[in-house]
């Protein structure tokens, strides 16, 4: 067995003759355990919140989305649709047409986006799973609104006597004697609920109805939504779709479609990690103090070992290894305790945001490695600082 390691683990197991040193060592070990457990729990909590937040947008976002690089609309021909259907790994695709409109109902009004969808949209996304009450639009004159819009305008389901009125500006220039906008009545067949911002943003209805409202022909769309097979070669499919649609079309995956949201969540995660790491750095000053106290407590033993031929470098290594063992063991126990708490939350949901919604957490192996690596690096630095106090003057 390595000599410094043997002596270091003996020092950890043995109690000091001075009770104060034992108390300091116990507190130091406890701080490492609590700090590593807290860091792991917080990172797991943020991972769960990230997945929970992205689940809202993922319900209406496709695997890939094609939009024009400039302008709002583009055309897709029948030949292009046939070529898209031949791409391997592409399960289905759906067309959409989106534009900002003015909504009015019973002298109440709001600005929102109307999104016309074709019959494949429910196969490409999970939009139908967001339905809060009512049913998905089955008739051309029906639509589904967000619960925020429904509350704001006082909308009710299947109200044929008082439908929602949608107004959109007419494209191009026309004489002042005619109305500058097109309007359609829309019977609300259902209400969806995703999250606050999206619930106030969209009105979903039939694609052909929106094309007529915006005076677009049947080939014009604002986007194409693609659903891929789970094992599909995404880069290859992107290249094939681009070859069919042309370079004027931009393809975006889910992360690119919600780049601002991803950046915000990742930034919050990094900031939280850095803040808790700073707390651990302050806490690991206890390790420096504890090792220095151990050096002073074992000064006579160090003199004996030095007299027997142990070099100052080997004496330093003894206390360095002792610090690494303490921080490593404390970090391991802390991660295990944190993992048990996260596992119990996943299994039983004992901590809840609402009576029916457990706080979202996620067990991630990368968080285990990150916390343990952080503890070891900080323990390495603290042990180096403390063990450097051993010199010839101390053991002379």
C-alpha positions as a LaTeX table, in Angstrom:
\begin{tabular}{lrrr}
\hline
Residue & $x$ (\AA) & $y$ (\AA) & $z$ (\AA) \\
\hline
Unk1 & 0.00 & 0.00 & 0.00 \\
Unk2 & 1.19 & 3.52 & $-0.76$ \\
Unk3 & 2.78 & 4.96 & 2.40 \\
Unk4 & 1.14 & 8.47 & 2.35 \\
Unk5 & $-2.26$ & 6.90 & 1.61 \\
Unk6 & $-1.85$ & 4.40 & 4.45 \\
Unk7 & $-1.01$ & 7.11 & 7.01 \\
Unk8 & $-3.72$ & 9.47 & 5.68 \\
Unk9 & $-6.53$ & 6.91 & 6.01 \\
Unk10 & $-5.26$ & 6.04 & 9.52 \\
Unk11 & $-5.47$ & 9.72 & 10.48 \\
Unk12 & $-9.05$ & 9.86 & 9.20 \\
Unk13 & $-10.11$ & 6.81 & 11.20 \\
Unk14 & $-8.36$ & 7.78 & 14.42 \\
Unk15 & $-9.72$ & 10.42 & 16.79 \\
Unk16 & $-7.65$ & 13.31 & 18.03 \\
Unk17 & $-6.79$ & 13.70 & 21.69 \\
Unk18 & $-8.22$ & 17.21 & 21.46 \\
Unk19 & $-12.03$ & 17.28 & 21.28 \\
Unk20 & $-12.04$ & 20.60 & 19.40 \\
Unk21 & $-10.18$ & 19.03 & 16.48 \\
Unk22 & $-12.72$ & 16.19 & 16.32 \\
Unk23 & $-15.59$ & 18.67 & 16.26 \\
Unk24 & $-13.94$ & 20.73 & 13.50 \\
Unk25 & $-13.34$ & 17.59 & 11.40 \\
Unk26 & $-16.95$ & 16.46 & 11.83 \\
Unk27 & $-18.34$ & 19.87 & 10.88 \\
Unk28 & $-16.06$ & 20.01 & 7.85 \\
Unk29 & $-17.22$ & 16.62 & 6.66 \\
Unk30 & $-20.87$ & 17.56 & 7.27 \\
Unk31 & $-20.49$ & 20.80 & 5.27 \\
Unk32 & $-19.09$ & 18.87 & 2.29 \\
Unk33 & $-21.95$ & 16.35 & 2.43 \\
Unk34 & $-24.65$ & 19.02 & 2.67 \\
Unk35 & $-23.03$ & 21.23 & 0.01 \\
Unk36 & $-22.68$ & 18.45 & $-2.56$ \\
Unk37 & $-26.21$ & 17.18 & $-1.87$ \\
Unk38 & $-27.63$ & 20.70 & $-2.24$ \\
Unk39 & $-25.79$ & 21.29 & $-5.52$ \\
Unk40 & $-27.04$ & 18.00 & $-6.96$ \\
Unk41 & $-30.63$ & 18.64 & $-5.85$ \\
Unk42 & $-30.65$ & 22.15 & $-7.34$ \\
Unk43 & $-29.20$ & 20.96 & $-10.67$ \\
Unk44 & $-31.74$ & 18.12 & $-10.80$ \\
Unk45 & $-34.51$ & 20.60 & $-10.05$ \\
Unk46 & $-33.44$ & 22.91 & $-12.85$ \\
Unk47 & $-33.15$ & 19.97 & $-15.25$ \\
Unk48 & $-36.73$ & 19.02 & $-14.38$ \\
Unk49 & $-37.93$ & 22.60 & $-14.82$ \\
Unk50 & $-36.21$ & 22.81 & $-18.19$ \\
Unk51 & $-37.91$ & 19.64 & $-19.42$ \\
Unk52 & $-41.23$ & 20.80 & $-17.95$ \\
Unk53 & $-40.96$ & 24.23 & $-19.61$ \\
Unk54 & $-40.00$ & 22.78 & $-23.00$ \\
Unk55 & $-42.88$ & 20.29 & $-22.87$ \\
Unk56 & $-45.31$ & 23.18 & $-23.38$ \\
Unk57 & $-43.75$ & 24.33 & $-26.63$ \\
Unk58 & $-42.94$ & 20.79 & $-27.80$ \\
Unk59 & $-46.65$ & 19.99 & $-27.89$ \\
Unk60 & $-47.10$ & 22.37 & $-30.83$ \\
Unk61 & $-43.59$ & 22.34 & $-32.29$ \\
Unk62 & $-42.65$ & 19.74 & $-34.94$ \\
Unk63 & $-39.34$ & 17.90 & $-35.22$ \\
Unk64 & $-38.39$ & 20.16 & $-38.15$ \\
Unk65 & $-40.02$ & 23.29 & $-39.48$ \\
Unk66 & $-39.49$ & 24.91 & $-42.87$ \\
Unk67 & $-40.01$ & 28.67 & $-43.27$ \\
Unk68 & $-39.02$ & 31.17 & $-45.89$ \\
Unk69 & $-35.71$ & 32.94 & $-45.36$ \\
Unk70 & $-37.24$ & 36.28 & $-46.40$ \\
Unk71 & $-40.83$ & 37.43 & $-46.27$ \\
Unk72 & $-43.76$ & 35.56 & $-44.72$ \\
Unk73 & $-45.11$ & 33.18 & $-47.34$ \\
Unk74 & $-43.87$ & 30.73 & $-49.95$ \\
Unk75 & $-45.45$ & 28.30 & $-52.40$ \\
Unk76 & $-45.20$ & 24.52 & $-52.50$ \\
Unk77 & $-46.09$ & 22.74 & $-55.72$ \\
Unk78 & $-47.65$ & 19.32 & $-56.21$ \\
Unk79 & $-44.33$ & 17.99 & $-57.55$ \\
Unk80 & $-42.53$ & 19.14 & $-54.40$ \\
Unk81 & $-45.15$ & 17.45 & $-52.24$ \\
Unk82 & $-44.65$ & 14.18 & $-54.10$ \\
Unk83 & $-40.86$ & 14.45 & $-53.65$ \\
Unk84 & $-41.28$ & 15.10 & $-49.91$ \\
Unk85 & $-43.44$ & 11.98 & $-49.57$ \\
Unk86 & $-40.56$ & 9.88 & $-50.99$ \\
Unk87 & $-38.00$ & 10.90 & $-48.33$ \\
Unk88 & $-37.02$ & 7.97 & $-46.09$ \\
Unk89 & $-37.35$ & 8.66 & $-42.37$ \\
Unk90 & $-40.01$ & 11.32 & $-42.88$ \\
Unk91 & $-43.23$ & 10.10 & $-41.23$ \\
Unk92 & $-45.49$ & 12.96 & $-42.26$ \\
Unk93 & $-45.61$ & 16.69 & $-42.93$ \\
Unk94 & $-48.27$ & 19.35 & $-42.51$ \\
Unk95 & $-48.84$ & 22.77 & $-44.05$ \\
Unk96 & $-49.72$ & 25.89 & $-42.10$ \\
Unk97 & $-50.52$ & 29.53 & $-42.82$ \\
Unk98 & $-50.05$ & 32.05 & $-40.02$ \\
Unk99 & $-50.76$ & 35.76 & $-39.83$ \\
Unk100 & $-51.48$ & 38.40 & $-37.24$ \\
Unk101 & $-55.18$ & 39.32 & $-37.02$ \\
Unk102 & $-57.68$ & 41.38 & $-35.05$ \\
Unk103 & $-60.27$ & 39.50 & $-32.99$ \\
Unk104 & $-63.55$ & 40.94 & $-31.81$ \\
Unk105 & $-66.52$ & 39.57 & $-29.87$ \\
Unk106 & $-69.28$ & 41.43 & $-28.01$ \\
Unk107 & $-67.45$ & 44.79 & $-28.19$ \\
Unk108 & $-64.29$ & 43.18 & $-26.82$ \\
Unk109 & $-61.19$ & 42.91 & $-28.96$ \\
Unk110 & $-57.69$ & 41.50 & $-29.00$ \\
Unk111 & $-54.69$ & 41.05 & $-31.27$ \\
Unk112 & $-53.61$ & 37.45 & $-31.91$ \\
Unk113 & $-52.29$ & 35.11 & $-34.59$ \\
Unk114 & $-54.54$ & 32.93 & $-36.67$ \\
Unk115 & $-52.95$ & 29.70 & $-37.80$ \\
Unk116 & $-54.54$ & 27.66 & $-40.57$ \\
Unk117 & $-53.70$ & 23.95 & $-40.35$ \\
Unk118 & $-54.22$ & 21.10 & $-42.78$ \\
Unk119 & $-55.60$ & 17.66 & $-41.85$ \\
Unk120 & $-52.08$ & 16.22 & $-41.18$ \\
Unk121 & $-51.18$ & 18.66 & $-38.40$ \\
Unk122 & $-52.43$ & 16.42 & $-35.58$ \\
Unk123 & $-50.22$ & 13.61 & $-36.91$ \\
Unk124 & $-47.14$ & 15.83 & $-36.95$ \\
Unk125 & $-47.55$ & 17.49 & $-33.53$ \\
Unk126 & $-49.39$ & 16.79 & $-30.31$ \\
Unk127 & $-51.58$ & 19.86 & $-30.61$ \\
Unk128 & $-54.79$ & 17.90 & $-29.95$ \\
Unk129 & $-53.45$ & 16.83 & $-26.54$ \\
Unk130 & $-53.54$ & 20.47 & $-25.39$ \\
Unk131 & $-57.33$ & 20.67 & $-25.69$ \\
Unk132 & $-58.75$ & 21.92 & $-22.38$ \\
Unk133 & $-62.44$ & 21.46 & $-23.20$ \\
Unk134 & $-64.63$ & 21.20 & $-26.26$ \\
Unk135 & $-63.38$ & 19.39 & $-29.37$ \\
Unk136 & $-60.91$ & 20.00 & $-32.16$ \\
Unk137 & $-62.30$ & 21.90 & $-35.14$ \\
Unk138 & $-64.03$ & 19.52 & $-37.57$ \\
Unk139 & $-65.82$ & 22.09 & $-39.74$ \\
Unk140 & $-64.26$ & 24.74 & $-41.95$ \\
Unk141 & $-65.97$ & 27.55 & $-40.04$ \\
Unk142 & $-64.83$ & 26.29 & $-36.63$ \\
Unk143 & $-61.73$ & 27.19 & $-34.65$ \\
Unk144 & $-59.87$ & 26.44 & $-31.43$ \\
Unk145 & $-58.69$ & 29.34 & $-29.25$ \\
Unk146 & $-56.41$ & 29.59 & $-26.25$ \\
Unk147 & $-57.96$ & 29.82 & $-22.81$ \\
Unk148 & $-56.39$ & 33.27 & $-22.42$ \\
Unk149 & $-58.19$ & 34.55 & $-25.53$ \\
Unk150 & $-61.45$ & 32.84 & $-24.44$ \\
Unk151 & $-61.36$ & 34.54 & $-21.05$ \\
Unk152 & $-60.40$ & 37.91 & $-22.50$ \\
Unk153 & $-63.19$ & 37.99 & $-25.10$ \\
Unk154 & $-65.81$ & 36.03 & $-23.15$ \\
Unk155 & $-65.99$ & 33.23 & $-25.71$ \\
Unk156 & $-68.11$ & 30.10 & $-25.28$ \\
Unk157 & $-67.99$ & 26.81 & $-27.14$ \\
Unk158 & $-70.38$ & 26.14 & $-30.06$ \\
Unk159 & $-71.99$ & 29.58 & $-29.88$ \\
Unk160 & $-73.38$ & 29.81 & $-33.43$ \\
Unk161 & $-75.47$ & 32.90 & $-32.65$ \\
Unk162 & $-72.49$ & 35.00 & $-31.60$ \\
Unk163 & $-69.31$ & 33.73 & $-33.28$ \\
Unk164 & $-65.83$ & 35.16 & $-32.97$ \\
Unk165 & $-65.10$ & 37.68 & $-35.73$ \\
Unk166 & $-61.61$ & 37.60 & $-37.26$ \\
Unk167 & $-60.35$ & 40.59 & $-39.27$ \\
Unk168 & $-57.21$ & 40.68 & $-41.41$ \\
Unk169 & $-55.88$ & 43.57 & $-43.55$ \\
Unk170 & $-56.31$ & 43.10 & $-47.28$ \\
Unk171 & $-53.05$ & 42.58 & $-49.15$ \\
Unk172 & $-51.95$ & 45.17 & $-51.73$ \\
Unk173 & $-53.61$ & 48.50 & $-52.41$ \\
Unk174 & $-57.29$ & 49.10 & $-53.06$ \\
Unk175 & $-59.74$ & 51.99 & $-53.38$ \\
Unk176 & $-60.72$ & 53.81 & $-50.21$ \\
Unk177 & $-64.41$ & 53.14 & $-50.92$ \\
Unk178 & $-63.98$ & 49.43 & $-50.09$ \\
Unk179 & $-63.23$ & 47.88 & $-46.72$ \\
Unk180 & $-59.46$ & 47.67 & $-46.08$ \\
Unk181 & $-59.83$ & 44.32 & $-44.37$ \\
Unk182 & $-61.35$ & 40.87 & $-44.79$ \\
Unk183 & $-63.40$ & 39.28 & $-42.05$ \\
Unk184 & $-64.76$ & 35.85 & $-41.24$ \\
Unk185 & $-67.01$ & 34.53 & $-38.46$ \\
Unk186 & $-65.49$ & 31.67 & $-36.49$ \\
Unk187 & $-67.42$ & 29.37 & $-34.20$ \\
Unk188 & $-65.28$ & 28.25 & $-31.26$ \\
Unk189 & $-65.38$ & 24.45 & $-31.06$ \\
Unk190 & $-62.74$ & 24.03 & $-28.37$ \\
Unk191 & $-60.29$ & 25.75 & $-26.05$ \\
Unk192 & $-56.65$ & 24.73 & $-25.58$ \\
Unk193 & $-54.38$ & 25.35 & $-22.62$ \\
Unk194 & $-50.57$ & 25.20 & $-22.95$ \\
Unk195 & $-48.98$ & 28.07 & $-21.05$ \\
Unk196 & $-49.89$ & 31.71 & $-20.41$ \\
Unk197 & $-48.17$ & 33.34 & $-23.38$ \\
Unk198 & $-49.25$ & 30.72 & $-25.93$ \\
Unk199 & $-52.80$ & 30.70 & $-24.55$ \\
Unk200 & $-53.16$ & 34.35 & $-25.59$ \\
Unk201 & $-51.39$ & 34.02 & $-28.92$ \\
Unk202 & $-53.05$ & 31.57 & $-31.32$ \\
Unk203 & $-56.38$ & 30.78 & $-32.95$ \\
Unk204 & $-56.27$ & 27.48 & $-34.85$ \\
Unk205 & $-58.58$ & 26.77 & $-37.76$ \\
Unk206 & $-58.72$ & 25.20 & $-41.22$ \\
Unk207 & $-55.94$ & 26.02 & $-43.70$ \\
Unk208 & $-58.23$ & 26.77 & $-46.65$ \\
Unk209 & $-60.25$ & 29.21 & $-44.54$ \\
Unk210 & $-57.14$ & 31.21 & $-43.63$ \\
Unk211 & $-55.96$ & 31.14 & $-47.24$ \\
Unk212 & $-59.27$ & 32.70 & $-48.27$ \\
Unk213 & $-59.07$ & 35.25 & $-45.45$ \\
Unk214 & $-55.58$ & 36.35 & $-46.51$ \\
Unk215 & $-56.39$ & 36.06 & $-50.23$ \\
Unk216 & $-53.76$ & 33.39 & $-50.83$ \\
Unk217 & $-54.04$ & 30.50 & $-53.26$ \\
Unk218 & $-54.00$ & 26.85 & $-52.24$ \\
Unk219 & $-50.22$ & 26.51 & $-52.77$ \\
Unk220 & $-49.18$ & 29.37 & $-50.50$ \\
Unk221 & $-48.17$ & 28.63 & $-46.91$ \\
Unk222 & $-46.08$ & 30.21 & $-44.18$ \\
Unk223 & $-44.53$ & 26.98 & $-42.94$ \\
Unk224 & $-44.14$ & 23.23 & $-43.36$ \\
Unk225 & $-44.00$ & 21.01 & $-40.28$ \\
Unk226 & $-42.20$ & 17.67 & $-40.41$ \\
Unk227 & $-42.38$ & 14.64 & $-38.14$ \\
Unk228 & $-39.40$ & 12.28 & $-38.32$ \\
Unk229 & $-38.90$ & 8.68 & $-37.30$ \\
Unk230 & $-37.12$ & 8.35 & $-33.92$ \\
Unk231 & $-34.12$ & 6.63 & $-35.58$ \\
Unk232 & $-34.02$ & 8.94 & $-38.60$ \\
Unk233 & $-30.77$ & 10.46 & $-39.86$ \\
Unk234 & $-31.67$ & 14.10 & $-39.22$ \\
Unk235 & $-28.79$ & 15.76 & $-41.15$ \\
Unk236 & $-29.52$ & 13.56 & $-44.19$ \\
Unk237 & $-33.24$ & 14.36 & $-44.09$ \\
Unk238 & $-32.52$ & 18.07 & $-43.74$ \\
Unk239 & $-30.34$ & 17.93 & $-46.85$ \\
Unk240 & $-33.04$ & 16.07 & $-48.80$ \\
Unk241 & $-35.78$ & 18.51 & $-47.74$ \\
Unk242 & $-33.58$ & 21.46 & $-48.68$ \\
Unk243 & $-32.92$ & 19.88 & $-52.08$ \\
Unk244 & $-36.68$ & 19.62 & $-52.68$ \\
Unk245 & $-37.72$ & 23.04 & $-51.37$ \\
Unk246 & $-34.67$ & 25.07 & $-52.38$ \\
Unk247 & $-32.14$ & 27.19 & $-50.53$ \\
Unk248 & $-34.66$ & 29.99 & $-49.97$ \\
Unk249 & $-36.23$ & 27.83 & $-47.25$ \\
Unk250 & $-34.77$ & 27.68 & $-43.73$ \\
Unk251 & $-35.13$ & 24.46 & $-41.72$ \\
Unk252 & $-35.17$ & 24.67 & $-37.91$ \\
Unk253 & $-35.27$ & 21.92 & $-35.31$ \\
Unk254 & $-37.06$ & 22.28 & $-31.96$ \\
Unk255 & $-34.12$ & 23.98 & $-30.28$ \\
Unk256 & $-33.74$ & 26.48 & $-33.12$ \\
Unk257 & $-37.48$ & 27.17 & $-33.13$ \\
Unk258 & $-37.26$ & 28.15 & $-29.43$ \\
Unk259 & $-33.71$ & 29.50 & $-29.32$ \\
Unk260 & $-34.56$ & 32.31 & $-26.86$ \\
Unk261 & $-36.21$ & 29.88 & $-24.44$ \\
Unk262 & $-33.30$ & 27.43 & $-24.64$ \\
Unk263 & $-30.77$ & 30.24 & $-24.06$ \\
Unk264 & $-32.70$ & 31.52 & $-21.06$ \\
Unk265 & $-32.98$ & 28.07 & $-19.46$ \\
Unk266 & $-29.32$ & 27.21 & $-20.10$ \\
Unk267 & $-28.19$ & 30.58 & $-18.72$ \\
Unk268 & $-30.25$ & 30.08 & $-15.57$ \\
Unk269 & $-28.75$ & 26.62 & $-15.13$ \\
Unk270 & $-25.17$ & 27.89 & $-15.51$ \\
Unk271 & $-25.74$ & 30.84 & $-13.14$ \\
Unk272 & $-27.25$ & 28.55 & $-10.50$ \\
Unk273 & $-24.32$ & 26.15 & $-10.82$ \\
Unk274 & $-21.81$ & 28.99 & $-10.44$ \\
Unk275 & $-23.61$ & 30.46 & $-7.40$ \\
Unk276 & $-23.70$ & 27.11 & $-5.61$ \\
Unk277 & $-20.09$ & 26.43 & $-6.60$ \\
Unk278 & $-19.15$ & 29.74 & $-4.99$ \\
Unk279 & $-20.94$ & 28.60 & $-1.83$ \\
Unk280 & $-18.97$ & 25.34 & $-1.97$ \\
Unk281 & $-15.72$ & 27.26 & $-2.39$ \\
Unk282 & $-16.48$ & 29.23 & 0.76 \\
Unk283 & $-17.50$ & 26.04 & 2.56 \\
Unk284 & $-14.32$ & 24.22 & 1.54 \\
Unk285 & $-12.24$ & 26.81 & 3.37 \\
Unk286 & $-13.27$ & 24.61 & 6.31 \\
Unk287 & $-11.24$ & 21.83 & 4.71 \\
Unk288 & $-8.15$ & 24.04 & 4.70 \\
Unk289 & $-8.69$ & 24.93 & 8.34 \\
Unk290 & $-9.39$ & 21.33 & 9.33 \\
Unk291 & $-6.23$ & 20.01 & 7.64 \\
Unk292 & $-4.09$ & 22.74 & 9.21 \\
Unk293 & $-5.54$ & 21.86 & 12.61 \\
Unk294 & $-4.72$ & 18.21 & 11.91 \\
Unk295 & $-1.15$ & 19.16 & 10.92 \\
Unk296 & $-0.68$ & 20.98 & 14.22 \\
Unk297 & $-2.34$ & 18.17 & 16.18 \\
Unk298 & $-0.13$ & 15.53 & 14.57 \\
Unk299 & 3.04 & 17.62 & 14.76 \\
Unk300 & 4.80 & 15.16 & 17.06 \\
Unk301 & 3.88 & 12.25 & 14.78 \\
Unk302 & 5.24 & 14.21 & 11.81 \\
Unk303 & 8.52 & 14.81 & 13.69 \\
Unk304 & 8.79 & 11.08 & 14.41 \\
Unk305 & 8.14 & 10.16 & 10.77 \\
Unk306 & 10.68 & 12.78 & 9.67 \\
Unk307 & 13.28 & 11.35 & 12.04 \\
Unk308 & 12.61 & 7.88 & 10.58 \\
Unk309 & 13.43 & 9.11 & 7.09 \\
Unk310 & 10.15 & 10.42 & 5.73 \\
Unk311 & 10.76 & 13.45 & 3.55 \\
Unk312 & 8.89 & 16.75 & 3.84 \\
Unk313 & 7.36 & 16.07 & 0.41 \\
Unk314 & 5.94 & 12.75 & 1.64 \\
Unk315 & 4.58 & 14.42 & 4.78 \\
Unk316 & 2.82 & 17.00 & 2.61 \\
Unk317 & 1.41 & 14.19 & 0.49 \\
Unk318 & $-0.03$ & 12.53 & 3.62 \\
Unk319 & $-2.15$ & 15.57 & 4.47 \\
Unk320 & $-2.94$ & 16.20 & 0.81 \\
Unk321 & $-4.31$ & 12.66 & 0.43 \\
Unk322 & $-6.21$ & 13.09 & 3.68 \\
Unk323 & $-7.95$ & 16.18 & 2.29 \\
Unk324 & $-8.79$ & 14.42 & $-0.98$ \\
Unk325 & $-10.23$ & 11.42 & 0.89 \\
Unk326 & $-12.39$ & 13.64 & 3.13 \\
Unk327 & $-13.79$ & 15.73 & 0.26 \\
Unk328 & $-14.21$ & 12.73 & $-2.04$ \\
Unk329 & $-16.04$ & 10.66 & 0.59 \\
Unk330 & $-18.17$ & 13.64 & 1.64 \\
Unk331 & $-19.01$ & 14.43 & $-1.96$ \\
Unk332 & $-19.95$ & 10.79 & $-2.67$ \\
Unk333 & $-22.23$ & 10.58 & 0.37 \\
Unk334 & $-23.78$ & 13.94 & $-0.50$ \\
Unk335 & $-24.52$ & 12.87 & $-4.09$ \\
Unk336 & $-26.02$ & 9.58 & $-2.86$ \\
Unk337 & $-28.27$ & 11.44 & $-0.40$ \\
Unk338 & $-29.27$ & 13.92 & $-3.11$ \\
Unk339 & $-30.01$ & 11.06 & $-5.52$ \\
Unk340 & $-32.21$ & 9.37 & $-2.91$ \\
Unk341 & $-34.18$ & 12.59 & $-2.38$ \\
Unk342 & $-34.59$ & 13.10 & $-6.13$ \\
Unk343 & $-35.61$ & 9.47 & $-6.56$ \\
Unk344 & $-38.24$ & 9.79 & $-3.82$ \\
Unk345 & $-39.59$ & 12.95 & $-5.48$ \\
Unk346 & $-39.85$ & 11.13 & $-8.80$ \\
Unk347 & $-41.53$ & 8.12 & $-7.18$ \\
Unk348 & $-43.89$ & 9.80 & $-4.72$ \\
Unk349 & $-44.02$ & 13.50 & $-5.69$ \\
Unk350 & $-44.02$ & 14.58 & $-2.03$ \\
Unk351 & $-43.09$ & 18.20 & $-2.84$ \\
Unk352 & $-45.84$ & 19.82 & $-4.92$ \\
Unk353 & $-46.28$ & 23.10 & $-6.77$ \\
Unk354 & $-50.05$ & 22.68 & $-6.74$ \\
Unk355 & $-52.19$ & 20.00 & $-5.09$ \\
Unk356 & $-52.17$ & 18.04 & $-8.35$ \\
Unk357 & $-48.72$ & 18.91 & $-9.75$ \\
Unk358 & $-45.50$ & 17.60 & $-8.23$ \\
Unk359 & $-42.37$ & 19.73 & $-8.55$ \\
Unk360 & $-40.59$ & 18.51 & $-11.69$ \\
Unk361 & $-37.14$ & 17.01 & $-11.16$ \\
Unk362 & $-34.93$ & 14.91 & $-13.39$ \\
Unk363 & $-32.22$ & 12.40 & $-12.48$ \\
Unk364 & $-29.31$ & 12.99 & $-14.83$ \\
Unk365 & $-26.03$ & 11.06 & $-14.73$ \\
Unk366 & $-24.21$ & 14.13 & $-16.06$ \\
Unk367 & $-25.26$ & 16.05 & $-12.93$ \\
Unk368 & $-23.80$ & 13.28 & $-10.77$ \\
Unk369 & $-20.46$ & 13.52 & $-12.61$ \\
Unk370 & $-20.55$ & 17.34 & $-12.58$ \\
Unk371 & $-21.13$ & 17.59 & $-8.82$ \\
Unk372 & $-18.57$ & 14.92 & $-7.95$ \\
Unk373 & $-15.97$ & 16.44 & $-10.28$ \\
Unk374 & $-16.58$ & 19.91 & $-8.83$ \\
Unk375 & $-16.12$ & 18.61 & $-5.27$ \\
Unk376 & $-12.89$ & 16.78 & $-6.18$ \\
Unk377 & $-11.40$ & 19.80 & $-7.97$ \\
Unk378 & $-12.21$ & 22.14 & $-5.08$ \\
Unk379 & $-10.96$ & 19.53 & $-2.60$ \\
Unk380 & $-7.74$ & 19.17 & $-4.60$ \\
Unk381 & $-7.10$ & 22.93 & $-4.41$ \\
Unk382 & $-7.98$ & 23.13 & $-0.70$ \\
Unk383 & $-5.75$ & 20.15 & 0.11 \\
Unk384 & $-2.84$ & 21.63 & $-1.85$ \\
Unk385 & $-3.13$ & 24.92 & 0.04 \\
Unk386 & $-3.33$ & 23.26 & 3.46 \\
Unk387 & $-0.62$ & 20.63 & 2.92 \\
Unk388 & 1.84 & 23.32 & 1.79 \\
Unk389 & 2.03 & 24.44 & 5.45 \\
Unk390 & 4.18 & 21.38 & 6.21 \\
Unk391 & 7.87 & 22.42 & 6.11 \\
Unk392 & 11.20 & 21.59 & 7.74 \\
Unk393 & 10.70 & 24.21 & 10.42 \\
Unk394 & 7.52 & 22.43 & 11.57 \\
Unk395 & 9.18 & 19.02 & 11.94 \\
Unk396 & 12.61 & 20.16 & 13.06 \\
\hline
\end{tabular}
